[in-house]
XYZ file of C-alpha atoms in Angstrom:
377
model
C 19.366 47.080 -10.375
C 19.158 50.850 -10.783
C 15.665 50.480 -12.230
C 14.581 48.454 -9.197
C 16.202 50.990 -6.870
C 14.441 53.981 -8.395
C 11.160 52.077 -8.613
C 11.313 51.202 -4.918
C 12.110 54.801 -4.033
C 9.150 56.180 -5.993
C 6.578 53.706 -4.571
C 3.986 54.792 -7.140
C 0.605 53.003 -6.738
C 0.187 52.746 -10.544
C -3.263 51.130 -10.504
C -4.620 53.637 -13.006
C -3.297 56.303 -15.322
C -4.456 59.368 -13.424
C -2.509 58.572 -10.247
C 0.701 57.520 -12.069
C 0.763 58.811 -15.666
C 4.522 58.376 -16.152
C 4.443 54.785 -14.886
C 1.692 53.862 -17.335
C 3.091 55.729 -20.320
C 6.594 54.270 -19.945
C 5.168 50.746 -19.778
C 3.251 51.342 -23.011
C 6.379 52.696 -24.703
C 8.884 50.024 -23.658
C 6.501 47.184 -24.474
C 5.880 48.608 -27.924
C 9.668 48.767 -28.335
C 9.921 45.133 -27.251
C 7.106 43.988 -29.550
C 8.914 45.525 -32.529
C 12.236 44.065 -31.394
C 10.668 40.581 -31.203
C 9.158 41.046 -34.673
C 5.610 40.588 -33.401
C 2.811 41.501 -35.850
C 1.538 45.109 -35.653
C -1.756 43.911 -34.129
C 0.083 43.534 -30.798
C 1.032 47.220 -30.633
C -0.769 49.803 -28.504
C -1.269 51.965 -31.595
C -3.695 49.304 -32.863
C -6.238 47.252 -30.901
C -3.616 45.377 -28.887
C -0.860 46.245 -26.485
C 1.496 44.903 -23.851
C 1.368 44.625 -20.090
C 3.999 43.473 -17.585
C 2.914 40.527 -15.460
C 4.767 38.883 -12.586
C 5.376 35.498 -14.211
C 4.479 33.555 -17.343
C 2.119 31.443 -15.218
C 0.328 34.601 -14.115
C 0.054 35.631 -17.760
C -1.410 32.247 -18.716
C -4.067 32.417 -16.016
C -4.907 35.996 -17.032
C -5.492 35.137 -20.679
C -7.369 31.957 -19.731
C -9.875 34.087 -17.840
C -10.136 36.491 -20.765
C -10.551 33.617 -23.242
C -13.234 31.976 -21.143
C -15.088 35.241 -20.669
C -15.010 36.042 -24.394
C -16.298 32.615 -25.394
C -19.082 32.611 -22.809
C -20.102 36.123 -23.753
C -20.265 35.338 -27.463
C -21.790 31.854 -27.206
C -24.615 32.938 -24.873
C -25.380 36.320 -26.450
C -28.715 34.991 -27.784
C -29.879 33.974 -24.292
C -31.221 36.130 -21.486
C -31.779 35.997 -17.736
C -31.552 32.690 -15.922
C -31.123 30.692 -19.147
C -27.966 32.596 -19.898
C -26.657 32.178 -16.339
C -27.321 28.417 -16.488
C -25.557 28.089 -19.844
C -22.540 30.001 -18.549
C -22.389 27.894 -15.386
C -22.551 24.595 -17.279
C -19.891 25.568 -19.808
C -17.373 27.498 -17.704
C -15.435 24.498 -16.368
C -15.014 22.835 -19.791
C -13.019 25.454 -21.633
C -9.381 24.893 -20.706
C -6.782 23.113 -22.847
C -3.049 23.301 -22.179
C 0.065 22.066 -23.959
C 3.746 22.478 -23.118
C 7.147 21.870 -24.744
C 9.206 23.271 -21.871
C 11.091 19.988 -21.372
C 12.922 20.210 -24.722
C 12.285 23.795 -25.950
C 10.491 22.381 -28.974
C 8.614 24.810 -31.236
C 5.001 24.131 -32.175
C 3.853 24.099 -35.792
C 2.369 27.571 -35.764
C 1.322 27.508 -39.411
C -0.810 24.395 -38.914
C -2.377 25.831 -35.779
C -3.206 29.061 -37.643
C -5.026 27.051 -40.323
C -7.145 25.341 -37.661
C -8.072 28.743 -36.229
C -9.478 29.788 -39.605
C -12.230 27.196 -39.177
C -12.591 27.669 -35.404
C -12.266 31.411 -34.694
C -13.721 31.073 -31.192
C -10.584 29.269 -29.990
C -8.138 31.474 -28.081
C -4.505 30.591 -28.841
C -1.846 31.811 -26.415
C 1.856 31.492 -27.305
C 3.840 30.905 -24.118
C 7.450 31.667 -25.029
C 8.579 32.434 -21.487
C 12.201 31.399 -22.033
C 12.843 30.932 -25.759
C 10.865 34.006 -26.817
C 13.970 36.094 -26.092
C 15.635 34.528 -29.160
C 13.219 36.469 -31.369
C 15.483 39.508 -31.031
C 17.723 37.725 -33.584
C 16.732 37.805 -37.252
C 17.427 34.073 -37.697
C 14.505 33.247 -35.408
C 12.021 35.912 -36.478
C 10.423 33.711 -39.153
C 8.727 31.941 -36.243
C 6.378 34.907 -35.733
C 4.945 34.966 -39.261
C 1.677 33.296 -38.144
C 1.291 35.111 -34.823
C -1.314 37.516 -36.200
C -3.742 34.571 -36.119
C -3.250 34.133 -32.367
C -4.699 36.066 -29.443
C -1.787 36.546 -27.066
C 1.954 36.078 -26.645
C 4.148 36.103 -23.545
C 7.887 36.059 -22.881
C 9.963 36.631 -19.747
C 12.746 39.172 -20.039
C 13.863 37.913 -16.635
C 14.664 34.451 -18.025
C 17.008 35.141 -20.922
C 17.101 38.851 -21.657
C 19.287 40.338 -18.938
C 16.498 41.680 -16.722
C 15.997 40.920 -13.035
C 12.893 39.077 -11.847
C 10.018 39.833 -12.335
C 9.405 40.961 -15.909
C 6.956 38.775 -17.830
C 5.786 40.672 -20.911
C 2.292 39.770 -22.108
C 1.035 41.019 -25.469
C -2.642 40.962 -26.441
C -4.057 41.244 -29.947
C -7.314 42.736 -28.722
C -6.929 44.523 -25.390
C -10.693 44.902 -24.992
C -10.900 41.153 -24.312
C -8.812 41.637 -21.166
C -10.677 44.746 -20.103
C -14.101 43.112 -20.560
C -13.038 40.178 -18.385
C -11.100 41.962 -15.641
C -12.380 45.533 -15.337
C -14.003 46.512 -12.060
C -14.613 50.221 -11.519
C -15.777 51.240 -8.025
C -16.795 54.847 -7.525
C -13.498 55.893 -5.952
C -11.561 54.928 -9.102
C -13.766 56.735 -11.596
C -12.371 59.719 -13.504
C -13.208 61.354 -16.794
C -10.008 60.205 -18.536
C -10.789 56.535 -17.856
C -14.514 56.930 -18.516
C -13.853 58.533 -21.907
C -11.378 55.792 -22.864
C -8.584 58.311 -23.365
C -6.008 56.443 -21.266
C -4.779 52.968 -20.357
C -5.588 51.700 -16.867
C -3.414 48.645 -16.319
C -5.484 47.532 -13.333
C -7.940 46.294 -15.994
C -5.233 44.110 -17.561
C -4.385 42.041 -14.464
C -5.905 40.432 -11.367
C -4.471 42.830 -8.819
C -5.232 46.506 -8.381
C -1.868 48.099 -7.521
C 1.306 47.329 -9.459
C 5.018 48.111 -9.332
C 6.966 50.344 -11.716
C 8.566 47.401 -13.540
C 8.778 49.258 -16.845
C 11.611 51.371 -15.452
C 14.068 48.479 -15.150
C 13.135 47.290 -18.640
C 13.861 50.789 -19.924
C 17.270 50.742 -18.203
C 18.125 47.309 -19.680
C 16.996 48.176 -23.203
C 18.857 51.503 -23.203
C 21.987 49.855 -21.766
C 22.325 46.884 -24.134
C 20.378 47.949 -27.199
C 19.482 45.643 -30.081
C 23.092 44.691 -30.803
C 23.759 43.825 -27.173
C 20.677 41.628 -26.893
C 21.517 39.797 -30.113
C 25.133 39.191 -29.105
C 23.950 37.857 -25.736
C 21.512 35.342 -27.268
C 23.848 34.198 -30.044
C 26.711 33.583 -27.616
C 24.530 31.264 -25.548
C 23.216 29.438 -28.605
C 26.813 28.829 -29.736
C 27.739 27.456 -26.311
C 24.704 25.172 -26.456
C 25.852 23.894 -29.840
C 29.336 23.285 -28.453
C 27.901 21.272 -25.592
C 25.813 19.253 -28.044
C 28.936 18.470 -30.102
C 30.663 17.250 -26.928
C 27.721 14.960 -26.182
C 27.729 13.655 -29.758
C 31.427 12.783 -29.411
C 30.547 10.354 -26.602
C 27.710 8.382 -28.147
C 28.963 5.416 -26.144
C 27.764 7.225 -23.021
C 24.922 9.553 -24.058
C 21.983 9.851 -26.381
C 20.340 13.161 -27.229
C 16.606 13.316 -26.516
C 14.776 15.602 -28.932
C 16.502 18.327 -30.923
C 18.928 20.746 -29.210
C 17.492 24.269 -29.336
C 17.957 27.724 -27.794
C 21.039 26.680 -25.833
C 19.309 23.607 -24.360
C 20.455 20.015 -24.824
C 18.408 17.190 -23.317
C 20.270 13.910 -22.837
C 19.865 10.405 -21.455
C 22.429 7.745 -20.624
C 23.137 5.117 -23.267
C 23.727 1.870 -21.330
C 26.543 -0.491 -22.260
C 25.072 -3.615 -23.839
C 26.593 -6.871 -22.727
C 25.335 -10.386 -23.166
C 24.881 -10.801 -19.448
C 22.486 -7.801 -19.270
C 19.696 -10.382 -19.515
C 20.324 -13.712 -17.868
C 18.757 -16.441 -20.062
C 17.059 -19.578 -18.754
C 16.525 -22.889 -20.523
C 12.830 -22.152 -20.981
C 13.405 -18.829 -22.815
C 12.700 -18.746 -26.533
C 14.808 -16.389 -28.667
C 11.819 -14.047 -29.141
C 11.016 -13.939 -25.441
C 14.655 -13.304 -24.609
C 14.750 -10.402 -27.095
C 11.584 -8.866 -25.598
C 12.930 -9.161 -22.073
C 16.141 -7.498 -23.158
C 14.339 -4.566 -24.804
C 12.219 -3.951 -21.705
C 15.210 -4.164 -19.438
C 17.207 -1.726 -21.580
C 14.352 0.818 -21.549
C 14.068 0.567 -17.781
C 17.832 0.651 -17.428
C 18.150 3.893 -19.410
C 15.760 5.700 -17.087
C 17.299 4.238 -13.941
C 20.840 5.050 -14.997
C 20.002 8.569 -16.136
C 18.174 9.334 -12.911
C 21.076 7.937 -10.879
C 23.551 10.111 -12.775
C 21.371 13.171 -12.249
C 20.816 12.573 -8.531
C 24.536 11.886 -7.996
C 25.553 15.159 -9.662
C 22.962 17.173 -7.742
C 23.974 15.601 -4.414
C 27.626 16.571 -4.964
C 26.731 20.187 -5.677
C 29.417 21.039 -8.236
C 26.932 22.037 -10.940
C 23.173 22.396 -11.094
C 21.086 20.636 -13.734
C 17.392 19.901 -14.143
C 15.644 16.686 -15.144
C 12.479 15.938 -17.076
C 10.402 13.225 -18.714
C 10.171 13.236 -22.507
C 7.414 10.757 -23.221
C 8.514 7.854 -21.030
C 12.226 8.700 -21.173
C 13.909 10.222 -18.126
C 16.312 12.906 -19.312
C 18.780 15.515 -18.036
C 18.461 19.118 -19.246
C 21.659 21.125 -19.735
C 21.043 24.799 -20.442
C 23.759 27.257 -21.489
C 21.980 30.540 -20.757
C 23.488 32.136 -17.675
C 24.743 35.709 -18.218
C 28.170 34.754 -16.824
C 28.587 31.417 -18.616
C 31.835 30.717 -20.486
C 33.123 27.848 -22.616
C 35.357 26.590 -19.780
C 32.295 26.125 -17.571
C 30.473 24.217 -20.321
C 33.451 21.886 -20.748
C 33.713 21.411 -16.989
C 30.030 20.479 -16.808
C 30.552 17.931 -19.575
C 33.566 16.447 -17.771
C 31.470 16.028 -14.627
C 28.722 14.340 -16.643
C 31.215 11.951 -18.262
C 32.965 11.045 -15.019
C 29.714 10.520 -13.118
C 28.136 8.500 -15.922
C 31.157 6.188 -16.228
C 31.132 5.715 -12.464
C 27.415 4.850 -12.435
C 27.716 2.534 -15.447
C 30.660 0.643 -13.951
C 28.739 0.118 -10.715
C 25.651 -0.986 -12.641
C 27.533 -3.471 -14.831
C 29.254 -4.947 -11.795
C 25.910 -5.474 -10.100
C 24.442 -7.070 -13.255
C 27.308 -9.537 -13.371
C 26.736 -10.560 -9.750
C 23.020 -11.105 -10.421
C 23.698 -13.444 -13.349
C 26.253 -15.480 -11.379
C 23.629 -16.099 -8.698
């Protein structure tokens, strides 16, 4: 809060180094600190060809690197062409260069080693690691093995504002080769020219983003890092991971009510309702063969799981005691329970589980009663 207060008071334009040297230099310093804290490869440091820049959100960071990736590929793939032929080739290819993947629903981790091997044969592919939430866990040694292949990738982003005790907005984007961003985004009108920028002696962050002006967001990151330190960050993350594991153990103790979807990770557990199986769940007819009856039952159970889980979720949200989020994992409707609030305590986790149990039993009892009425008809 103090960082935001001082930043607002200073109102520095910060679009290039010469008008706000301290703003630029502090951003370079704190992001190098963060890169080392997250155990990122040295190629992401400002002392090499890379560096970090603070963006507004992870989505903004993704769009930024997509533009840089597209520009780099088009520049390299059409370098042998000139004039109108080059323009035509760029125009025809530009809209075909985007591929996205996401594991936000379950906080799953991609197989970075396998992806790195693919890049060896296809170096033109730009790989961006979007670790907006879970990237904060890299401050802990037990997660730092995940970065061992990151030197093969082009960019990495995490949000300090999601899980690392910093107020919104503070999305930290790291680039392996900063020139890729500058080539794609740099625009230098006459009124912004100066000898420091022209000579390449300084960093102008306006060339690392879509906008021209920018806020002094590095100041609040400096305050947070100096306040908590490495030990404070690690204790914060580990406490939340432990609470997530406790919640998962509570869910596992009620396998009659819940099933876990995916693997619990980074304080997140994703669950679905396990319906009670009774013989009257599928009402047989004389014409039904045993195989057809079994197939009907399987389909009805799959549909029932999604319907019941969604009903539980909507009931909890409508009552307003706790807030959860929902998702689809494949074709399974699931509820996401995340233990990552700065003020969370074990008693709140247990209370959330009690609400889930009570609401689920209520919904299941209503559902089974309705199923019985349908069969009697």
